[in-house]
XYZ file of C-alpha atoms in Angstrom:
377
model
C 74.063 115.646 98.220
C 76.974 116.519 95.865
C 78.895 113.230 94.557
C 76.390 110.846 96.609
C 73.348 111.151 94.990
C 74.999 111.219 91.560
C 75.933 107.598 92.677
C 72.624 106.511 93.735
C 70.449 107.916 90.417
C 67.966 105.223 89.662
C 67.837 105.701 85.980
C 71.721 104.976 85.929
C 71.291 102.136 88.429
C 68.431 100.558 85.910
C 70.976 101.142 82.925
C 73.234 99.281 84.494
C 71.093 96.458 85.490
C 69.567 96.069 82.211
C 73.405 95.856 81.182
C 73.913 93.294 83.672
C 71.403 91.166 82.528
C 72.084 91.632 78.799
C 75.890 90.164 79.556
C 74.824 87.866 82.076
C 72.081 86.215 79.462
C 74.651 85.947 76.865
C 76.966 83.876 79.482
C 74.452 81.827 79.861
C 74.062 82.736 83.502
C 71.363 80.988 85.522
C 70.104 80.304 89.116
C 71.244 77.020 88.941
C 74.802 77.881 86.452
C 75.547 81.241 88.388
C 78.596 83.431 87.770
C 80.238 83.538 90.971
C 81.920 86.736 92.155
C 83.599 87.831 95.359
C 83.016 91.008 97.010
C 85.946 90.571 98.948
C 85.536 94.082 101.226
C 82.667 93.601 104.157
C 82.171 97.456 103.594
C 80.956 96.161 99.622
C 78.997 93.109 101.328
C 76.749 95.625 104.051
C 76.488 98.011 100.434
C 75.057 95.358 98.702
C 72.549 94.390 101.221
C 71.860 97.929 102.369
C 70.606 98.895 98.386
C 69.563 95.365 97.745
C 71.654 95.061 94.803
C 71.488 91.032 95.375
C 67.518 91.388 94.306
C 68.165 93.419 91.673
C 70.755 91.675 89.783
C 69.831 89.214 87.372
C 69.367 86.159 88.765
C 72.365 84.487 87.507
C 74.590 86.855 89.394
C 76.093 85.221 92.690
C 77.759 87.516 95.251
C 80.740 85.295 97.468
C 81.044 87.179 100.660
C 84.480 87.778 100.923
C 87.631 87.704 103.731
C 87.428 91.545 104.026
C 86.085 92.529 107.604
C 89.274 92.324 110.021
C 87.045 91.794 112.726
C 85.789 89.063 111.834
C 88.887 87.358 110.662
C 90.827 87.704 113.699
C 90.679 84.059 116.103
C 88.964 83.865 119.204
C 92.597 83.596 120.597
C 93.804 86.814 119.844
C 90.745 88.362 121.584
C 91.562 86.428 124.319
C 95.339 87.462 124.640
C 93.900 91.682 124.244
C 92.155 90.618 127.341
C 94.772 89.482 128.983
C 96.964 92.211 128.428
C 93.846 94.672 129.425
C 93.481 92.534 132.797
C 97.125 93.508 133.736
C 97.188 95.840 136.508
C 98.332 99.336 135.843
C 97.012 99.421 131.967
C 94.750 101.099 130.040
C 93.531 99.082 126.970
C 92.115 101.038 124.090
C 90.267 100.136 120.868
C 88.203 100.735 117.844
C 84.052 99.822 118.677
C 83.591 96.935 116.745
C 86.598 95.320 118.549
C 84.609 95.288 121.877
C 81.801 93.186 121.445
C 83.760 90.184 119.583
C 83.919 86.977 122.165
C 86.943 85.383 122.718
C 86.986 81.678 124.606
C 85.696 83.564 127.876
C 84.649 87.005 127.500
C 84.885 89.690 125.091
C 86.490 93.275 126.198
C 83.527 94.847 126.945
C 83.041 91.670 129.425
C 86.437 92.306 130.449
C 85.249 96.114 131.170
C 82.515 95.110 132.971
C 84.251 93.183 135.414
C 87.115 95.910 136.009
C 89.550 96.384 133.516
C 90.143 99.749 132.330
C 89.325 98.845 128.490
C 88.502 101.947 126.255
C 87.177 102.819 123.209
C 88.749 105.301 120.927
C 88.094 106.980 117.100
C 91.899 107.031 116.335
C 95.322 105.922 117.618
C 95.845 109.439 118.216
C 93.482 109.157 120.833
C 95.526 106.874 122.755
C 98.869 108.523 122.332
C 97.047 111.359 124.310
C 95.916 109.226 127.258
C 99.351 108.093 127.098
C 100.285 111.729 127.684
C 97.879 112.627 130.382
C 98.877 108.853 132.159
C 102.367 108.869 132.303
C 102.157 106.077 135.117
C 100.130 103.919 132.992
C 101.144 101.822 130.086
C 98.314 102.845 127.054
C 97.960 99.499 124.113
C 96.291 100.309 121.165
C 94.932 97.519 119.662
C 96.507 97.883 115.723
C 93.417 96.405 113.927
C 93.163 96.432 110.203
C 93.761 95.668 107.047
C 95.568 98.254 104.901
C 93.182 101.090 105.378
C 93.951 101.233 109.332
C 97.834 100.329 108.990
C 99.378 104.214 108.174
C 97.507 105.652 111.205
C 99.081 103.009 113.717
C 102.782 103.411 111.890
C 102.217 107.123 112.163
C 101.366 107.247 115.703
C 104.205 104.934 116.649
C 106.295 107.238 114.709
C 104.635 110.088 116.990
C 105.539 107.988 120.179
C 109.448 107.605 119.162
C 109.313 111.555 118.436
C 108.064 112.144 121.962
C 109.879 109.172 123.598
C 106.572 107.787 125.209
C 107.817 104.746 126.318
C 104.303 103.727 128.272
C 102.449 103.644 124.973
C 102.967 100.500 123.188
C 100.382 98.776 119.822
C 99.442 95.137 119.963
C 99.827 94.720 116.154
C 96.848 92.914 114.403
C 97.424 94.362 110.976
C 96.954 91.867 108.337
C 97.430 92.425 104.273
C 94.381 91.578 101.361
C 96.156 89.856 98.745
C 97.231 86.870 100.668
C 94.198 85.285 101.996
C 92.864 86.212 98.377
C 95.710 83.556 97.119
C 94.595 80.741 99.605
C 91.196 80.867 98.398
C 92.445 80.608 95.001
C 94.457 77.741 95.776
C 91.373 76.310 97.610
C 90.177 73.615 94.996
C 86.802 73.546 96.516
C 86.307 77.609 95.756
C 84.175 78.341 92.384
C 85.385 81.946 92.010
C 84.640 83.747 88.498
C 86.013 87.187 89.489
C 86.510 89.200 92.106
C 85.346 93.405 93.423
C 87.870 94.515 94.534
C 88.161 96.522 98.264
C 87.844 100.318 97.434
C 89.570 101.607 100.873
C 92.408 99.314 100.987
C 93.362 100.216 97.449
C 93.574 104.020 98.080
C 96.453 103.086 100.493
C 97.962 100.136 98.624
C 96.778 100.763 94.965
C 96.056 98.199 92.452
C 99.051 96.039 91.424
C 99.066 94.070 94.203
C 96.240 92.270 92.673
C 98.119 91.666 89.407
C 98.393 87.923 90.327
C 95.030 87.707 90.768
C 94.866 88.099 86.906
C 97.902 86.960 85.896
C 98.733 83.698 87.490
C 95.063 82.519 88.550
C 92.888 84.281 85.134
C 90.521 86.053 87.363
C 89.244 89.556 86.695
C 88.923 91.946 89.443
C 87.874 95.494 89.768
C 88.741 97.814 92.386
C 84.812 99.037 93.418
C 83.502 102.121 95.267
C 80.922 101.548 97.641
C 77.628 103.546 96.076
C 75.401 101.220 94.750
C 75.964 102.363 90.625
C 79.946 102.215 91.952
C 79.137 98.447 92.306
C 76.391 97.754 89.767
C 79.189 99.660 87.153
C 82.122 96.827 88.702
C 79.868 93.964 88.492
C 79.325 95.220 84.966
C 82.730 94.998 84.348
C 83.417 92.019 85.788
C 80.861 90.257 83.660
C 82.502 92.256 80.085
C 85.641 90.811 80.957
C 84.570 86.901 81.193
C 82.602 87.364 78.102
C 85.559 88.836 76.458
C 87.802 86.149 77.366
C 89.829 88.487 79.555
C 91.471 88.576 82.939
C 92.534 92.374 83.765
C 92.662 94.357 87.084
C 90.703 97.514 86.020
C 89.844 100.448 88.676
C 86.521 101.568 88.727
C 86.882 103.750 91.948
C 89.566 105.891 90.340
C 88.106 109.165 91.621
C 89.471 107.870 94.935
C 92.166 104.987 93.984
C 95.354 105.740 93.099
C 96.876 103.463 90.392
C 99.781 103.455 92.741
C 98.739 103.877 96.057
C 99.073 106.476 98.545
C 103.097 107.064 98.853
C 103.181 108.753 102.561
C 101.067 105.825 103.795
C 103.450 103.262 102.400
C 106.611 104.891 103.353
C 104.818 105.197 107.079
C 104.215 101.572 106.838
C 107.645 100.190 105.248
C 109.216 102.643 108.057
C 107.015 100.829 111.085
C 106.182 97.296 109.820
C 107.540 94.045 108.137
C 105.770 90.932 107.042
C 105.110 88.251 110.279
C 106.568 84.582 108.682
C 102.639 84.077 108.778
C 99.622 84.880 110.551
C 96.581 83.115 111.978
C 93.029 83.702 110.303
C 89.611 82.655 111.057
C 89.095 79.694 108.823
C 91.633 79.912 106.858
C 94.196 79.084 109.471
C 97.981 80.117 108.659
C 98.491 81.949 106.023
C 102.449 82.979 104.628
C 103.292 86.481 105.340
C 99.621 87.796 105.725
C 99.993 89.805 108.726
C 102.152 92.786 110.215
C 104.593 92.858 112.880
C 106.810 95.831 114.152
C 110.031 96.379 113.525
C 113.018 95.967 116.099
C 113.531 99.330 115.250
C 110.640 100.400 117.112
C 109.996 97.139 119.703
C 110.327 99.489 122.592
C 106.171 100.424 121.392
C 105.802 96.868 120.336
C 102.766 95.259 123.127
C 103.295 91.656 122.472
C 107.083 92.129 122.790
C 106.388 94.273 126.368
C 103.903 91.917 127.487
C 104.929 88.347 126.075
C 101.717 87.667 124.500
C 100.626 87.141 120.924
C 103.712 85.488 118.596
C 105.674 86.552 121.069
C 104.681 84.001 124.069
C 103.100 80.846 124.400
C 100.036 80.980 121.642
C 97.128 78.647 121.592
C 94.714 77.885 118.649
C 91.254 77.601 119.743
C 88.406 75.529 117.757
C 85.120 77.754 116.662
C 82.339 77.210 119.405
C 80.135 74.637 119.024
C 77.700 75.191 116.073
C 79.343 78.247 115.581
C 80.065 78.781 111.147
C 82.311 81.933 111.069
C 84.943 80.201 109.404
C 82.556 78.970 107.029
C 81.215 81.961 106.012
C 83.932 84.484 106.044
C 85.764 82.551 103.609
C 82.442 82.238 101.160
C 81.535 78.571 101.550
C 78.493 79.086 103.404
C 75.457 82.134 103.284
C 75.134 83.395 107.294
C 71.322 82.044 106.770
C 72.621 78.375 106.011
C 74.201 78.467 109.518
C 72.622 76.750 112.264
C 72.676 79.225 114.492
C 71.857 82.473 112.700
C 69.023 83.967 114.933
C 68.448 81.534 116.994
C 71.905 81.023 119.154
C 73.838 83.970 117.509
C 72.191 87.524 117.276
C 72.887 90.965 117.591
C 72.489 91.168 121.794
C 74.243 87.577 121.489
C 76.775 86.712 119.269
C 78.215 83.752 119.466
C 80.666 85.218 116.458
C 82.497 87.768 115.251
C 80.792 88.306 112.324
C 77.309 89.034 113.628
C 79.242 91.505 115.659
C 81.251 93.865 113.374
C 79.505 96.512 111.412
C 81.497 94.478 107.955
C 80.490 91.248 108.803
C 78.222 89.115 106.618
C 75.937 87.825 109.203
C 75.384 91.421 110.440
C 74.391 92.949 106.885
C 71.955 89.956 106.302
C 70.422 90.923 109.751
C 70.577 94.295 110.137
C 68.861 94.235 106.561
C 66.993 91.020 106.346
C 66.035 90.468 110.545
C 64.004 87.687 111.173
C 62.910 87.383 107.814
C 66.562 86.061 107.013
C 66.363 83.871 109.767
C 63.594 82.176 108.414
């Protein structure tokens, strides 16, 4: 399989390891004095524990699961405000899979399905603009869902729906951005963070300055990763070359796919379509400064929480983590899934009590779907 397998060679992937260890030993690296680093993309996390890369690395080599699956950082109470917009009568509610399954306070949308409400799933906004088409007595949300990776498809199909004027399509904007939340776990002194990988898909959109800080003002290193397993054996490499050089750079090690400067349509599609919210709620990380997306007066007439009230736009209530329940915990790195409580027992698969057991990025789904009951115990 033509620039795959080149990726997954085992005599490269043993190279690098025995590089790994070579640095790590000279570091000093331990179990017990690990260097910590942050994988910050769930895409990286489900990599890692699909190759076993977390055996395989020298034991003094720590992966911190990082913010990165926008499932799993959205709050039960924006779940439970795209269910009540998909409850209304007359509309069709449509959505990306791993949306579906998340619970909010109640129910989750395929609940809300279940029970009546005409709640779709869909590959693309594109596919909504066309139910919009074919139901021009129905008003047709998209739920916006994303990080920077998802963002130009929503701006371009809003775009689309000004071009065509249809005014019963409208996007319940969830978009949130990567380098904030990385910022407030920086400035969390209870984080021991030694460097970062750095999200591969985001940074094809955004590119890699916007992690300059990261470097500059907090002396991390980071490096933009691809998601083979010698793409991340090669950044963890590098990671490790910079702290024993003293260094603190943001290098780009998925540059066959990341431009230094990102992708210029995208931005211009999202700069056209979106501006920063004041701030935005996260799953245990609570407000955080202009870390999500809103859209522009320009185009509120395909804005959902505008048309509907809901979201920033209404009355919006914060809701505490269910009982026992360690999302929080773990999507911001203080806590393994296994260390919580409920991890196969009250949260599985057919059960979740979270989103992250749900959402093909989340941490507690890669140590299941990989590990099973043997993680649980």
């Amino acid at each position: 399989m033509k620039f795959a397998s080149e990726f997954r060679d085992p005599k490269a992937a043993k190279a690098l390891l025995a590089e790994i260890a070579r640095v790590a030993d000279g570091l000093g690296a331990s179990r017990k004095n690990p260097v910590h680093i942050m994988e910050i993309c769930g895409g990286h996390t489900h990599s890692i524990f699909r190759y076993g890369l977390d055996k395989l690395v020298h034991e003094g080599i720590e992966f911190i699961h990082g913010p990165g699956c926008p499932v799993c950082v959205l709050p039960r109470a924006r779940v439970d405000e795209c269910i009540e917009i998909a409850e209304k009568e007359g509309v069709i509610f449509t959505t990306f899979g791993d949306a579906m399954r998340v619970p909010g306070s109640k129910k989750s949308l395929l609940q809300a399905k279940a029970a009546g409400a005409d709640v779709r799933m869909v590959y693309s906004p594109l596919d909504a603009l066309e139910l919009a088409r074919r139901n021009p007595g129905r008003e047709v949300v998209f739920f916006g869902l994303g990080f920077e990776t998802t963002t130009p498809s929503t701006a371009l199909a809003i775009q689309q729906a000004a071009r065509e004027g249809l005014a019963n399509f409208s996007v319940f904007c969830n978009h949130i951005t990567v380098p904030e939340p990385i910022k407030a776990l920086l400035d969390d002194p209870h984080m021991v963070l030694d460097g970062f990988i750095g999200p591969g898909h985001v940074s094809m959109v955004i590119g890699v300055h916007p992690y300059d800080f990261i470097a500059q003002d907090y002396h991390k290193p980071i490096v933009v990763a691809g998601f083979e397993p010698t793409d991340l054996l090669q950044s963890v490499l590098m990671v490790l070359r910079q702290i024993a050089a003293g260094e603190a750079r943001v290098e780009n090690q998925y540059a066959r796919v990341v431009p230094e400067n990102g992708n210029p349509v995208s931005l211009a599609a999202i700069a056209d379509v979106y501006e920063k919210r004041p701030s935005f709620e996260w799953r245990g990380l609570g407000e955080i400064d202009a870390s999500g997306l809103r859209i522009r007066p320009a185009y509120a007439a395909f804005d959902a929480e505008e048309k509907f009230g809901v979201g920033y736009a209404g009355v919006r209530t914060e809701l505490e983590e269910p009982e026992g329940c360690a999302c929080g915990a773990v999507m911001t790195g203080r806590m393994k899934p296994v260390h919580c409580a409920q991890f196969g027992r009250g949260c599985t698969p057919e059960m979740p009590l979270g989103a992250l057991m749900v959402s093909s990025e989340g941490a507690c789904a890669a140590y299941w779907q990989y590990g099973g009951a043997r993680a649980a115990q």
